Coordinates of C-alpha atoms in Angstrom, one line a residue:
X486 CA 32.9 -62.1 -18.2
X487 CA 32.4 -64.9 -15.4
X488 CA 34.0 -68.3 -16.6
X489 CA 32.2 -70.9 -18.3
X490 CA 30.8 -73.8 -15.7
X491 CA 31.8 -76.6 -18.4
X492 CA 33.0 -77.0 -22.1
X493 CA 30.8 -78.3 -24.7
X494 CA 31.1 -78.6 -28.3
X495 CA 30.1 -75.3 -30.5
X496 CA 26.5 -75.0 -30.5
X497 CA 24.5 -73.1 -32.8
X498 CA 22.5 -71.4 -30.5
X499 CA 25.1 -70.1 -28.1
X500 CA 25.9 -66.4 -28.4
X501 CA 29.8 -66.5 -28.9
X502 CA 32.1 -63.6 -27.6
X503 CA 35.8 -63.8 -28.0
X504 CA 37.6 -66.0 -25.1
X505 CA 35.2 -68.5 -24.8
X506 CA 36.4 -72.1 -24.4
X507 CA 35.0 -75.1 -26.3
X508 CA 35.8 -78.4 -27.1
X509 CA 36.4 -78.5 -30.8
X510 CA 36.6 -81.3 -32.9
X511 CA 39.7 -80.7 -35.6
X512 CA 42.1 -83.2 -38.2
X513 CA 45.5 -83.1 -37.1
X514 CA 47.6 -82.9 -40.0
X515 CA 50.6 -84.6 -38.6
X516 CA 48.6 -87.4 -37.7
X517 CA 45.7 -87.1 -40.5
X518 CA 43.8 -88.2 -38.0
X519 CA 40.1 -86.4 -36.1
X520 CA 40.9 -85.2 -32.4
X521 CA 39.3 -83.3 -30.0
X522 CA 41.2 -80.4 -28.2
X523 CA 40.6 -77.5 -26.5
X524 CA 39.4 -74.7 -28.5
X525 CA 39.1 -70.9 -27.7
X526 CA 37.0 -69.0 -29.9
X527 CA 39.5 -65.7 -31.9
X528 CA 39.0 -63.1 -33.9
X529 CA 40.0 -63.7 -37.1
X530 CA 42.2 -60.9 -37.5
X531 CA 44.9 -63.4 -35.1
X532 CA 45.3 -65.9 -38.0
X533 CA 44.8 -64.6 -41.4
X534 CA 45.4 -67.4 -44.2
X535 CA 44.1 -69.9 -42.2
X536 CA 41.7 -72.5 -44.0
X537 CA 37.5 -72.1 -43.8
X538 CA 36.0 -75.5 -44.7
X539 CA 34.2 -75.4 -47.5
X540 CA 30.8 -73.6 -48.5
X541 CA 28.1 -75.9 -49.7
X542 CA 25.8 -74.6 -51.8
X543 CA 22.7 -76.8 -51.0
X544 CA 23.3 -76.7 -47.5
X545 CA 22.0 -74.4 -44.8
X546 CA 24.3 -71.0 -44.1
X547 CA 23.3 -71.1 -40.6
X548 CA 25.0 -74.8 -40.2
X549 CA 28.2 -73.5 -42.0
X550 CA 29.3 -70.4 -40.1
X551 CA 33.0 -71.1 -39.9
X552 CA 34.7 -69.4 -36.2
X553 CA 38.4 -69.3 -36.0
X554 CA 40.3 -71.4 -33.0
X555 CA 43.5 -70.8 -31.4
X556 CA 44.6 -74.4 -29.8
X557 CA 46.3 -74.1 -26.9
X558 CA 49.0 -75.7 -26.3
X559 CA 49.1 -77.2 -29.9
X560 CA 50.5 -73.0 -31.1
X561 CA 47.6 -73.4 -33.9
X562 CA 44.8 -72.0 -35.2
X563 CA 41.6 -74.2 -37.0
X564 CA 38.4 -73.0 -38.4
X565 CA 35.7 -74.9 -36.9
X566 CA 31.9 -74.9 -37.7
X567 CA 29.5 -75.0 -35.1
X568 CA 26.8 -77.9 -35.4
X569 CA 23.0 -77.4 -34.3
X570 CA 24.0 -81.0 -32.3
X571 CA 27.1 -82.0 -31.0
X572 CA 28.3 -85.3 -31.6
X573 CA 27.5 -88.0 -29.5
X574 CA 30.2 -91.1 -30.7
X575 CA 33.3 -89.8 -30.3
X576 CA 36.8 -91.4 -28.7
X577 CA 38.3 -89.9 -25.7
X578 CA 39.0 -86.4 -26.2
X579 CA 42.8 -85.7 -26.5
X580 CA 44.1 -89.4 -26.6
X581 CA 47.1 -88.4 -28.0
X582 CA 48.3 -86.1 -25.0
X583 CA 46.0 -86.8 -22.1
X584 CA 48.0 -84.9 -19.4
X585 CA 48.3 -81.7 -21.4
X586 CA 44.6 -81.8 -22.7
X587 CA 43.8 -82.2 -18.7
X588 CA 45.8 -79.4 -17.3
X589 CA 44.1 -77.3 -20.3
X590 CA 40.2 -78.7 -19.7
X591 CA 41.2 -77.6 -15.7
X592 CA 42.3 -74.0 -17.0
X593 CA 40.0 -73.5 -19.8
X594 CA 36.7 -73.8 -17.3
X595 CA 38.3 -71.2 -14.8
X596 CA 39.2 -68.6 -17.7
X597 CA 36.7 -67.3 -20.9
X598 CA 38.9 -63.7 -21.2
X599 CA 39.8 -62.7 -24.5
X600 CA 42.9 -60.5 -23.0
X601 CA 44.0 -63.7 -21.1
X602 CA 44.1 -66.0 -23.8
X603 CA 45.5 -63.5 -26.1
X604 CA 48.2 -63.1 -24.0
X605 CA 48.8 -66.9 -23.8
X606 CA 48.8 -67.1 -27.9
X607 CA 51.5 -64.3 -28.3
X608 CA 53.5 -66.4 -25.6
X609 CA 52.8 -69.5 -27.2
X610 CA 54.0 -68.2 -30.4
X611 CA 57.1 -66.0 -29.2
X612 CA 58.5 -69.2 -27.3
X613 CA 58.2 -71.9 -29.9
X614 CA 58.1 -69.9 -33.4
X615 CA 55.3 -71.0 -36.1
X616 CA 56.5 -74.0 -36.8
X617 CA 57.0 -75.5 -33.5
X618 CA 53.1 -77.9 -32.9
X619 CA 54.5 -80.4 -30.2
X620 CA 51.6 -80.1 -27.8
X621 CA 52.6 -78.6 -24.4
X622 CA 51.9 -75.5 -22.1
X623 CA 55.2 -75.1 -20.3
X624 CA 56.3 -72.4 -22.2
X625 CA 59.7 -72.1 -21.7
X626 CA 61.9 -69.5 -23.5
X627 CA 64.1 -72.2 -25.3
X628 CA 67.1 -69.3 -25.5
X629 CA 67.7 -65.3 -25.8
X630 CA 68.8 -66.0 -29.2
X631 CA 65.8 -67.6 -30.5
X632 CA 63.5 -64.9 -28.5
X633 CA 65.2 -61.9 -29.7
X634 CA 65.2 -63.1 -33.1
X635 CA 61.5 -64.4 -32.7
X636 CA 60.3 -60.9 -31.4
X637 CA 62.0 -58.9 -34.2
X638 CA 59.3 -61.2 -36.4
X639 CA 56.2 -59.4 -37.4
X640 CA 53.2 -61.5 -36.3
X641 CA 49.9 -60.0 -38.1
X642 CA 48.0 -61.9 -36.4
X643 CA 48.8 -61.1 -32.9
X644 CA 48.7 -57.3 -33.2
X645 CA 45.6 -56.6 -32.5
X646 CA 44.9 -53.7 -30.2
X647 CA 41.2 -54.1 -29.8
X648 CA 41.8 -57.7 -28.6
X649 CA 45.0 -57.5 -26.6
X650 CA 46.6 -54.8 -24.7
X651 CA 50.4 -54.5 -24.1
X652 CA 50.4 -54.8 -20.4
X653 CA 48.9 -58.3 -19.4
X654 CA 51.2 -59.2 -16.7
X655 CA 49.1 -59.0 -13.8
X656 CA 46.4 -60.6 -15.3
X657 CA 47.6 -64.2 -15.8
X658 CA 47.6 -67.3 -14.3
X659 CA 51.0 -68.2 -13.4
X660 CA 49.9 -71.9 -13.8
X661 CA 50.0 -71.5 -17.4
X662 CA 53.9 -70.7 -17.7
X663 CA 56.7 -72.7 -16.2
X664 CA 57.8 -71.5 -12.6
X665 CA 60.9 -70.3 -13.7
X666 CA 59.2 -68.2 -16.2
X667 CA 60.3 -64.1 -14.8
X668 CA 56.9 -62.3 -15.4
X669 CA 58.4 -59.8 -17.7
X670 CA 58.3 -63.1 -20.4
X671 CA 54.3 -62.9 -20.0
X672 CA 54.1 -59.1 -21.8
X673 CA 52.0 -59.0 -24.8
X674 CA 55.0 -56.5 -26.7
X675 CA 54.3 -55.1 -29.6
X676 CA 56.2 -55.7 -32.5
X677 CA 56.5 -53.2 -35.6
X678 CA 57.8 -53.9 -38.8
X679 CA 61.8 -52.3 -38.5
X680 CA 61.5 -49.5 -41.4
X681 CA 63.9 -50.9 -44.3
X682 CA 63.6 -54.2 -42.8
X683 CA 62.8 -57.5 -44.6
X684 CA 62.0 -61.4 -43.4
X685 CA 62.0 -63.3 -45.6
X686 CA 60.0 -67.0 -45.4
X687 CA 63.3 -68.9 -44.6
X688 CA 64.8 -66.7 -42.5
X689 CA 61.3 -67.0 -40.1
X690 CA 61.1 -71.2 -41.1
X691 CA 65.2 -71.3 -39.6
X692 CA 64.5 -69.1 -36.1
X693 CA 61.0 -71.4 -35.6
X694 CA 63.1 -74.8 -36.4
X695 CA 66.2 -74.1 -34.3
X696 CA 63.7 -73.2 -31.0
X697 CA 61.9 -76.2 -31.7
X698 CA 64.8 -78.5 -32.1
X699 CA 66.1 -76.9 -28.6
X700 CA 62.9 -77.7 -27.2
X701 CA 63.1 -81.0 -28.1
X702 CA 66.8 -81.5 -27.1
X703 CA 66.1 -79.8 -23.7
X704 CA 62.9 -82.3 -23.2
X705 CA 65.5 -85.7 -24.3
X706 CA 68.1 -84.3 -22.2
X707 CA 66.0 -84.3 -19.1
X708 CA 67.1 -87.2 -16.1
X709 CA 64.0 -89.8 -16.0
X710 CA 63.0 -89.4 -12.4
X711 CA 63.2 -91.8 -9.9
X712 CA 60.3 -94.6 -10.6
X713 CA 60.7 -95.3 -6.2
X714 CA 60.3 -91.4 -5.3
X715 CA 57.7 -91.0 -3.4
X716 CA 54.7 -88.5 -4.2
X717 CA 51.7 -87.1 -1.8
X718 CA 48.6 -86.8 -3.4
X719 CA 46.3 -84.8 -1.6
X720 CA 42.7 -86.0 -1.5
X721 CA 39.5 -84.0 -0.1
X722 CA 39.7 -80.8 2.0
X723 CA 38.9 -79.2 5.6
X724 CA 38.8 -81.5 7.7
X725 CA 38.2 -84.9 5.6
X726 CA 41.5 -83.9 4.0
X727 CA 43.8 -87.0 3.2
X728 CA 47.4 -87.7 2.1
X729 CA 48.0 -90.9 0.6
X730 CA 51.3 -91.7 -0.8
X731 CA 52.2 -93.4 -4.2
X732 CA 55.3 -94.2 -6.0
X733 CA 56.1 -92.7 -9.1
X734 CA 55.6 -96.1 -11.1
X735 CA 52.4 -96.5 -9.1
X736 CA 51.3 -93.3 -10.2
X737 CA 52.2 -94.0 -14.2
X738 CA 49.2 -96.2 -14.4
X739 CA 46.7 -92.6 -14.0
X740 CA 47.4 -90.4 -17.1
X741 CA 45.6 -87.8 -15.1
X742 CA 48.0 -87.9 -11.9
X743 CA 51.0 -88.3 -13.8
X744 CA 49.9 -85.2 -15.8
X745 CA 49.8 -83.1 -12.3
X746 CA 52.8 -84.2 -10.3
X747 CA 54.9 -81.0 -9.4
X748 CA 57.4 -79.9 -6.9
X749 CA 60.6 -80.4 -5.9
X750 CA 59.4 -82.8 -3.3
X751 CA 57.1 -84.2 -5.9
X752 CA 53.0 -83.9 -4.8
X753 CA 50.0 -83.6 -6.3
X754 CA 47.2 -80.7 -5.2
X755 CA 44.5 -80.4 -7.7
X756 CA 40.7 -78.9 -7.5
X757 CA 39.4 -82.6 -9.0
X758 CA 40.8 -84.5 -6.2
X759 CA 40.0 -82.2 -3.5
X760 CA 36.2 -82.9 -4.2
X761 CA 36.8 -86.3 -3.7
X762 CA 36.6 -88.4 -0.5
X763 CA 39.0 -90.4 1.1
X764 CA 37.0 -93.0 1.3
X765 CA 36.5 -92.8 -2.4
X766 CA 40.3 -92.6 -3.1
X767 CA 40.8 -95.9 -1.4
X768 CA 40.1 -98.2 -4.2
X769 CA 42.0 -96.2 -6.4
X770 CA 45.0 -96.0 -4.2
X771 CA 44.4 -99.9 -3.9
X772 CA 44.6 -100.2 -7.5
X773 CA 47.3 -98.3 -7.9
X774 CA 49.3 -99.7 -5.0
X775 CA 49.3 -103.8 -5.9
X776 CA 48.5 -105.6 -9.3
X777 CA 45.6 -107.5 -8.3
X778 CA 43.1 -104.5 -8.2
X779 CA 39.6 -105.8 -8.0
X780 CA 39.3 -108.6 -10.1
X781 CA 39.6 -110.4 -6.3
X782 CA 35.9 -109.2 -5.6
X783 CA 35.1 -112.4 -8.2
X784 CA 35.7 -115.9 -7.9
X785 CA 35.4 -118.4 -10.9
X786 CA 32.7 -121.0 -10.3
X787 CA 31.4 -124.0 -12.5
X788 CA 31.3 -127.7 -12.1
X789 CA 28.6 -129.8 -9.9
X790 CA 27.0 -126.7 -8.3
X791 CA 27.7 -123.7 -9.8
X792 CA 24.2 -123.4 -10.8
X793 CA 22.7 -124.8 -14.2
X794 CA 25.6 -125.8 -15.5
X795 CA 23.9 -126.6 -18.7
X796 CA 23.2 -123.0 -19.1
X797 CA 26.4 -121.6 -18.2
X798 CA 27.2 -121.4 -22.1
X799 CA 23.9 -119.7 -22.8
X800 CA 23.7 -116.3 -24.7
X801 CA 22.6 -113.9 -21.6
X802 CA 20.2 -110.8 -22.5
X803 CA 23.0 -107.6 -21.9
X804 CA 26.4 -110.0 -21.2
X805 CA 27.8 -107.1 -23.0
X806 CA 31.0 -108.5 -22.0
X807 CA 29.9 -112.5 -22.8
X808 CA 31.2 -113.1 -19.6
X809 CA 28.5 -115.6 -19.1
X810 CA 27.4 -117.5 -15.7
X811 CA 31.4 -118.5 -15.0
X812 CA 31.5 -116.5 -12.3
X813 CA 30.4 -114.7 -9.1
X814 CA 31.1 -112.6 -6.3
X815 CA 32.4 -113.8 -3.4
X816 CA 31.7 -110.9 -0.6
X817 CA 27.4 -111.0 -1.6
X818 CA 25.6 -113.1 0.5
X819 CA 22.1 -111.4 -0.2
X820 CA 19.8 -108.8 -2.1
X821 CA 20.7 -106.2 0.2
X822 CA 24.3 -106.9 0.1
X823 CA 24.0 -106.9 -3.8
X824 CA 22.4 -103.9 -3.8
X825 CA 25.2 -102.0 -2.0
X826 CA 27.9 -103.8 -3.7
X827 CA 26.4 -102.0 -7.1
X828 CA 26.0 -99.0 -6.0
X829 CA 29.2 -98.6 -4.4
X830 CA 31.2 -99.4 -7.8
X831 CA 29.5 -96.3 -8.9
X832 CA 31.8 -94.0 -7.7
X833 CA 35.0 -95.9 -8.3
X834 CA 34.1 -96.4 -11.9
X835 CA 33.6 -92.9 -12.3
X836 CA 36.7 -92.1 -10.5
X837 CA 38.9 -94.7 -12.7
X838 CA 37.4 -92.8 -16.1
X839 CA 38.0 -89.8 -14.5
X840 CA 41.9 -90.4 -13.5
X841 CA 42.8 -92.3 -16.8
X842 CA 42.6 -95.6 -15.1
X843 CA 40.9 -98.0 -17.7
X844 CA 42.0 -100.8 -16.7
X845 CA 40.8 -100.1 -13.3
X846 CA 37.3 -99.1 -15.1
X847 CA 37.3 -102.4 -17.3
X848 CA 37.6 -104.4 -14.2
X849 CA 34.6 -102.5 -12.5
X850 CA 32.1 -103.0 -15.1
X851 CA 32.9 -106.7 -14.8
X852 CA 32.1 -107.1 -11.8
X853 CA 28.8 -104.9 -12.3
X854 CA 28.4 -107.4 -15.4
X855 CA 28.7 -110.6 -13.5
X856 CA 26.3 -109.0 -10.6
X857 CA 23.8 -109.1 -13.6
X858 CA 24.4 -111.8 -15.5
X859 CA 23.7 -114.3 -12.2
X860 CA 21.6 -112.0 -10.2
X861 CA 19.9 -110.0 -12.8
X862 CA 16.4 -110.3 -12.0
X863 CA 13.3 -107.6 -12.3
X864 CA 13.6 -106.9 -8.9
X865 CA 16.6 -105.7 -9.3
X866 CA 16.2 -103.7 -13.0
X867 CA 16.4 -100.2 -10.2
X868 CA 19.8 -101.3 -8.8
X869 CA 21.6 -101.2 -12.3
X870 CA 20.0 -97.5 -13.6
X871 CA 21.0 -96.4 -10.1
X872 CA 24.5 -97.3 -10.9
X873 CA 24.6 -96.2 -14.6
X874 CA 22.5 -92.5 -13.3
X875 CA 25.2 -92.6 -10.1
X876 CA 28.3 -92.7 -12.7
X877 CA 26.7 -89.8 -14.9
X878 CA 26.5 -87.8 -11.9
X879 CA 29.8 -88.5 -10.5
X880 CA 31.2 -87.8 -13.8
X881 CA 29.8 -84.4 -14.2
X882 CA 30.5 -83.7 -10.9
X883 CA 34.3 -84.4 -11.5
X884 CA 34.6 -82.8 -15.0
X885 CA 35.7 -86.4 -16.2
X886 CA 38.1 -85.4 -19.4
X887 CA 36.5 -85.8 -22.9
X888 CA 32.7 -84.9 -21.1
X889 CA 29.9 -82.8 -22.3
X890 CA 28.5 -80.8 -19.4
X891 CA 25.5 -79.3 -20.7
X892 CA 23.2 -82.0 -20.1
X893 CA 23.1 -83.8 -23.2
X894 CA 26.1 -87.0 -22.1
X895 CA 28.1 -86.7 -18.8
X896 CA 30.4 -88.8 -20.1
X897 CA 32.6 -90.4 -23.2
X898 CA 30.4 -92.3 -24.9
X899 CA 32.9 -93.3 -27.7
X900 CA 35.2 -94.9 -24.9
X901 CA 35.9 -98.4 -25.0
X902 CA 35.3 -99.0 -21.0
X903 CA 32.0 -96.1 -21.3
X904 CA 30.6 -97.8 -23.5
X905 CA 29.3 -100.4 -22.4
X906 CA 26.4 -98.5 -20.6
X907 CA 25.1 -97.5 -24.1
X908 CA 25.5 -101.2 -25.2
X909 CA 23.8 -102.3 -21.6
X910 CA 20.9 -100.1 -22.1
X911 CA 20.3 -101.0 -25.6
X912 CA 20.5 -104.6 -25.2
X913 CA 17.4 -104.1 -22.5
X914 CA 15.5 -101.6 -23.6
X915 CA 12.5 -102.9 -24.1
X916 CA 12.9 -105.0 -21.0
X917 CA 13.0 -101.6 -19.6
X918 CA 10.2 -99.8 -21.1
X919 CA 8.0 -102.7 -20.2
X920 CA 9.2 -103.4 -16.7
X921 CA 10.5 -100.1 -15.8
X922 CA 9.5 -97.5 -17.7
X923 CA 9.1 -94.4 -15.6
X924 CA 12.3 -95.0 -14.1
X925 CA 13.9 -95.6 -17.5
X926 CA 12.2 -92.8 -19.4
X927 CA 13.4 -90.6 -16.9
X928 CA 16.8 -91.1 -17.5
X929 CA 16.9 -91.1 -21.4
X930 CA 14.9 -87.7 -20.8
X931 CA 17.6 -86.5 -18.3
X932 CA 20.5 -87.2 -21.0
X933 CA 19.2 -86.9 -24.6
X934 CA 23.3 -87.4 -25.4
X935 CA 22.6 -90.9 -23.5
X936 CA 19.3 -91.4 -25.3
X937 CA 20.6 -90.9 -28.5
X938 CA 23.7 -93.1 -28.5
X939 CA 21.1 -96.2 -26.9
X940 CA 19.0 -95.7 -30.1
X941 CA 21.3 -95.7 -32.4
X942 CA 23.3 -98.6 -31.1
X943 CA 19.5 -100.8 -30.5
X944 CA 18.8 -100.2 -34.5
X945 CA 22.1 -102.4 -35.3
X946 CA 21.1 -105.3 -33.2
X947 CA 18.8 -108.2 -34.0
X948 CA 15.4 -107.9 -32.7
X949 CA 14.3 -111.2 -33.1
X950 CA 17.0 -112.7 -31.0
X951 CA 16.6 -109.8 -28.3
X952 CA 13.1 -111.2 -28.0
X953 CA 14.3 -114.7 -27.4
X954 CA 16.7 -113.5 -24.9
X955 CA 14.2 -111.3 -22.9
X956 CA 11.9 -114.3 -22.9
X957 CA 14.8 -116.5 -21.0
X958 CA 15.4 -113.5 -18.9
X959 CA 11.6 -113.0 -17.3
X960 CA 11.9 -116.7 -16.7
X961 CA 14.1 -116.8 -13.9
X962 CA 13.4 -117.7 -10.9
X963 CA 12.9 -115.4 -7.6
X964 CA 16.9 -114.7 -6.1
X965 CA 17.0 -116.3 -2.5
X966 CA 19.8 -116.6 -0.5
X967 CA 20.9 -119.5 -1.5
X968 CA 21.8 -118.0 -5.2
X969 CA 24.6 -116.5 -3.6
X970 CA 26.0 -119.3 -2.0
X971 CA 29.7 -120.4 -3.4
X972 CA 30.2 -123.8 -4.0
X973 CA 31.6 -125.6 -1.3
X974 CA 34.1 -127.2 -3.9
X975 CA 35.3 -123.9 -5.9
X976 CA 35.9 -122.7 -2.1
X977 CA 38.1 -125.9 -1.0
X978 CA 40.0 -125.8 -4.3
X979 CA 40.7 -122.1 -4.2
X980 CA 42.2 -122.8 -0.5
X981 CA 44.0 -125.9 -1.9
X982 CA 45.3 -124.1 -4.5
X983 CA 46.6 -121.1 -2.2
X984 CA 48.1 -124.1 0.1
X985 CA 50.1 -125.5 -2.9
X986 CA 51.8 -122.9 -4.3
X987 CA 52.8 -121.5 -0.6
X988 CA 54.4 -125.0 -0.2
X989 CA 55.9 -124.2 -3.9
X990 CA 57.4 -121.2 -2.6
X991 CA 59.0 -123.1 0.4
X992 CA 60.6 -125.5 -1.2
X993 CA 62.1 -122.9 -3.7
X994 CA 63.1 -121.4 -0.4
X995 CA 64.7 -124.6 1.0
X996 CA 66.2 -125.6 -2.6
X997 CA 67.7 -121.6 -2.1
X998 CA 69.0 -122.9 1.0
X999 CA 70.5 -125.5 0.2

């Protein structure tokens, strides 16, 4: 069958056939703790003994059908129920290994074949034994030992010939195994019960712990590589193709670009990043190159004429961030300049969710946050659901990690950085439905994920002092230009203060001298 355009969680009304990919949500029992992970949907022949949740007798059977899971990567198998709804609050989907849950988002849209994932399970299973649940999907024979005694195993679960042939070889991704994998590894073998033969439970529990503690020794034993190597990344394609370079402690700060670095002369070439541009690399490459990332797009202002100064205190209707009037930015001398300021951090906050930069994301919605909180006016209530519908898009677009793609969020509502567009857009709603509404309305209809999350998070606040705030907010006055003006004084001191610590850093120099 043709591969699935985008995971979602399980949804009741999806037909499921064997292979399919989903993200599932699942309770790790080493951590005790609720995940998401990839999940492909098994017969349940492959796992007998595993768990169902339990039946509840005044519930609805059709809301407790129970499908089996394998977990790649994780060498597990979970019973998951499928929900009439997925869930719309939820933290970023496996935060506990980013760069494996990644690589396995990137393969699990590409394959949705029963044979292929079959044969990745047995793999799974033969390399690391039963026991074995440190997530990865480098499946590296730890020795012969270990995989001769592993293959003599009987594995019920795994031999079934309806499901799986014997000869799968040719029909998987190499990206899946290690490089120095020998393709005769990737056969799905079958493996008989020995006539007169007997396993007993700790002879199986000692050949699964001794591959997993070689694992783990081979993984410590590892040389750190060098943090000053330097790594191409290679960013669109055709003709707009880019290489920019970053240092491997540069490139620590993504979770996703760290996750894909390979190569003996390390680079990074991955289907996400060739749909980017260039030009939308560029901040990101900024960030990641120096330590002052954006936050120089803003320049604290208050004092004699930094506005009404007597308001700079003032609760602001959606200062999500109650970053007040402090502040303002200093390359917007106009309404049209403002305009394309906004829009542009569209695509590098969607970029920075997308690569694991939060910080970098933090730092764009505060600029977005200080463009409304002293140039928020009605005339410009467009400009900010522009940006919030441009991220949602661009998100989708890039398959950002933790997404649903099936029309309901387009992004990770339940992270920290995310949500603020929730708490945005429940803070003004009714600024919005009375100001705005066709334009609003057609968003919340667009994502009923979106719509949902808004809702829930506007019953929690308090009306009456919404109502107070959207009263202060309709009575500002028109932007001019001269809004955008920075204080003469906030400029002279920033210069003063870049003239002092330069002639700091010359007499330290002289004092070296010396």
């Amino acid at each position: 069958m043709a591969p699935r355009n985008s995971l979602t969680p399980i949804d009741a009304g999806t037909v499921l056939q064997h292979g399919m990919p989903f993200v599932v949500k699942w309770r790790n029992p080493a951590t005790s703790r609720l995940d998401f992970w990839i999940g492909i949907y098994f017969p349940d022949s492959f796992a007998y003994g595993v768990r169902k949740p339990k039946v509840t007798a005044d519930a609805d059977p059709e809301d407790q059908k129970s499908h089996l899971m394998y977990l790649p990567g994780r060498n597990t198998y979970v019973s998951i129920r499928s929900r009439r709804s997925p869930p719309v609050d939820y933290e970023q989907a496996g935060r506990e290994c980013p760069d494996v849950y990644s690589r396995l988002y990137t393969l699990a849209e590409k394959a949705a074949d029963m044979r292929y994932w079959g044969a990745v399970a047995r793999q799974e299973r033969k390399v690391k034994g039963r026991n074995d649940r440190i997530p990865s999907i480098d499946f590296d024979t730890a020795d012969d030992d270990a995989g001769d005694s592993q293959e003599s195993e009987a594995d019920p679960e795994l031999d079934n010939e309806d499901e799986v042939t014997s000869n799968l070889a040719g029909e998987i991704d190499g990206s899946v195994y290690s490089s120095g994998a020998p393709q005769g590894q990737m056969e799905a073998a079958k493996r008989p019960l020995r006539e007169g033969s007997v396993f007993t439970a700790t002879k199986k529990a000692k050949t699964s712990t001794s591959a997993a503690q070689h694992r783990r020794q081979q993984l410590q034993a590892a040389p750190e590589p060098d943090g000053d190597e330097v790594v191409d990344i290679y960013i669109g394609n055709g003709m707009n193709q880019k290489v920019f370079h970053l240092s491997r402690n540069n490139i620590n700060k993504s979770s996703f670009l760290k996750g894909h670095i390979q190569g003996k002369f390390p680079y990074i070439f991955h289907p996400i990043l060739h749909q980017m541009s260039p030009a939308e690399f560029e901040p990101v490459h900024a960030f990641l190159s120096h330590d002052d990332g954006l936050d120089s797009d803003l320049v604290l202002v208050y004092g004699d004429g930094a506005g009404d100064n007597d308001n700079d205190g003032e609760y602001i209707l959606g200062d999500v961030d109650k970053m007040g009037k402090y502040w303002k930015i200093k390359e917007v001398h106009n309404i049209e300049e403002l305009k394309a300021y906004i829009l542009q951090l569209g695509p590098t906050y969607a970029q920075a969710c997308l690569l694991g930069l939060f910080e970098m994301a933090s730092t764009v919605i505060a600029n977005v946050q200080v463009a409304w909180n002293v140039y928020g006016r009605i005339d410009q209530l467009p400009i900010f659901l522009d940006f919030i519908e441009g991220v949602i898009q661009d998100s989708a677009r890039g398959s950002a990690l933790g997404a649903f793609h099936d029309g309901r969020s387009s992004f990770g509502l339940g992270a920290p950085q995310q949500s603020w567009i929730v708490k945005f857009l429940a803070e003004t709603l009714v600024l919005y439905t009375s100001e705005n509404p066709q334009r609003f309305w057609s968003l919340m209809d667009k994502y009923p994920g979106l719509r949902a999350a808004v809702f829930k998070h506007r019953g929690a606040l308090d009306d009456a002092k919404l109502r107070e705030l959207e009263k202060n907010f309709l009575q500002r006055e028109p932007l001019t230009d001269a809004d955008f003006v920075i204080p003469a004084k906030m400029t002279e001191g920033v210069e003063q203060e870049a003239v002092v610590k330069d002639g700091e850093g010359m007499e330290q120099v002289a004092e070296d001298n010396e």
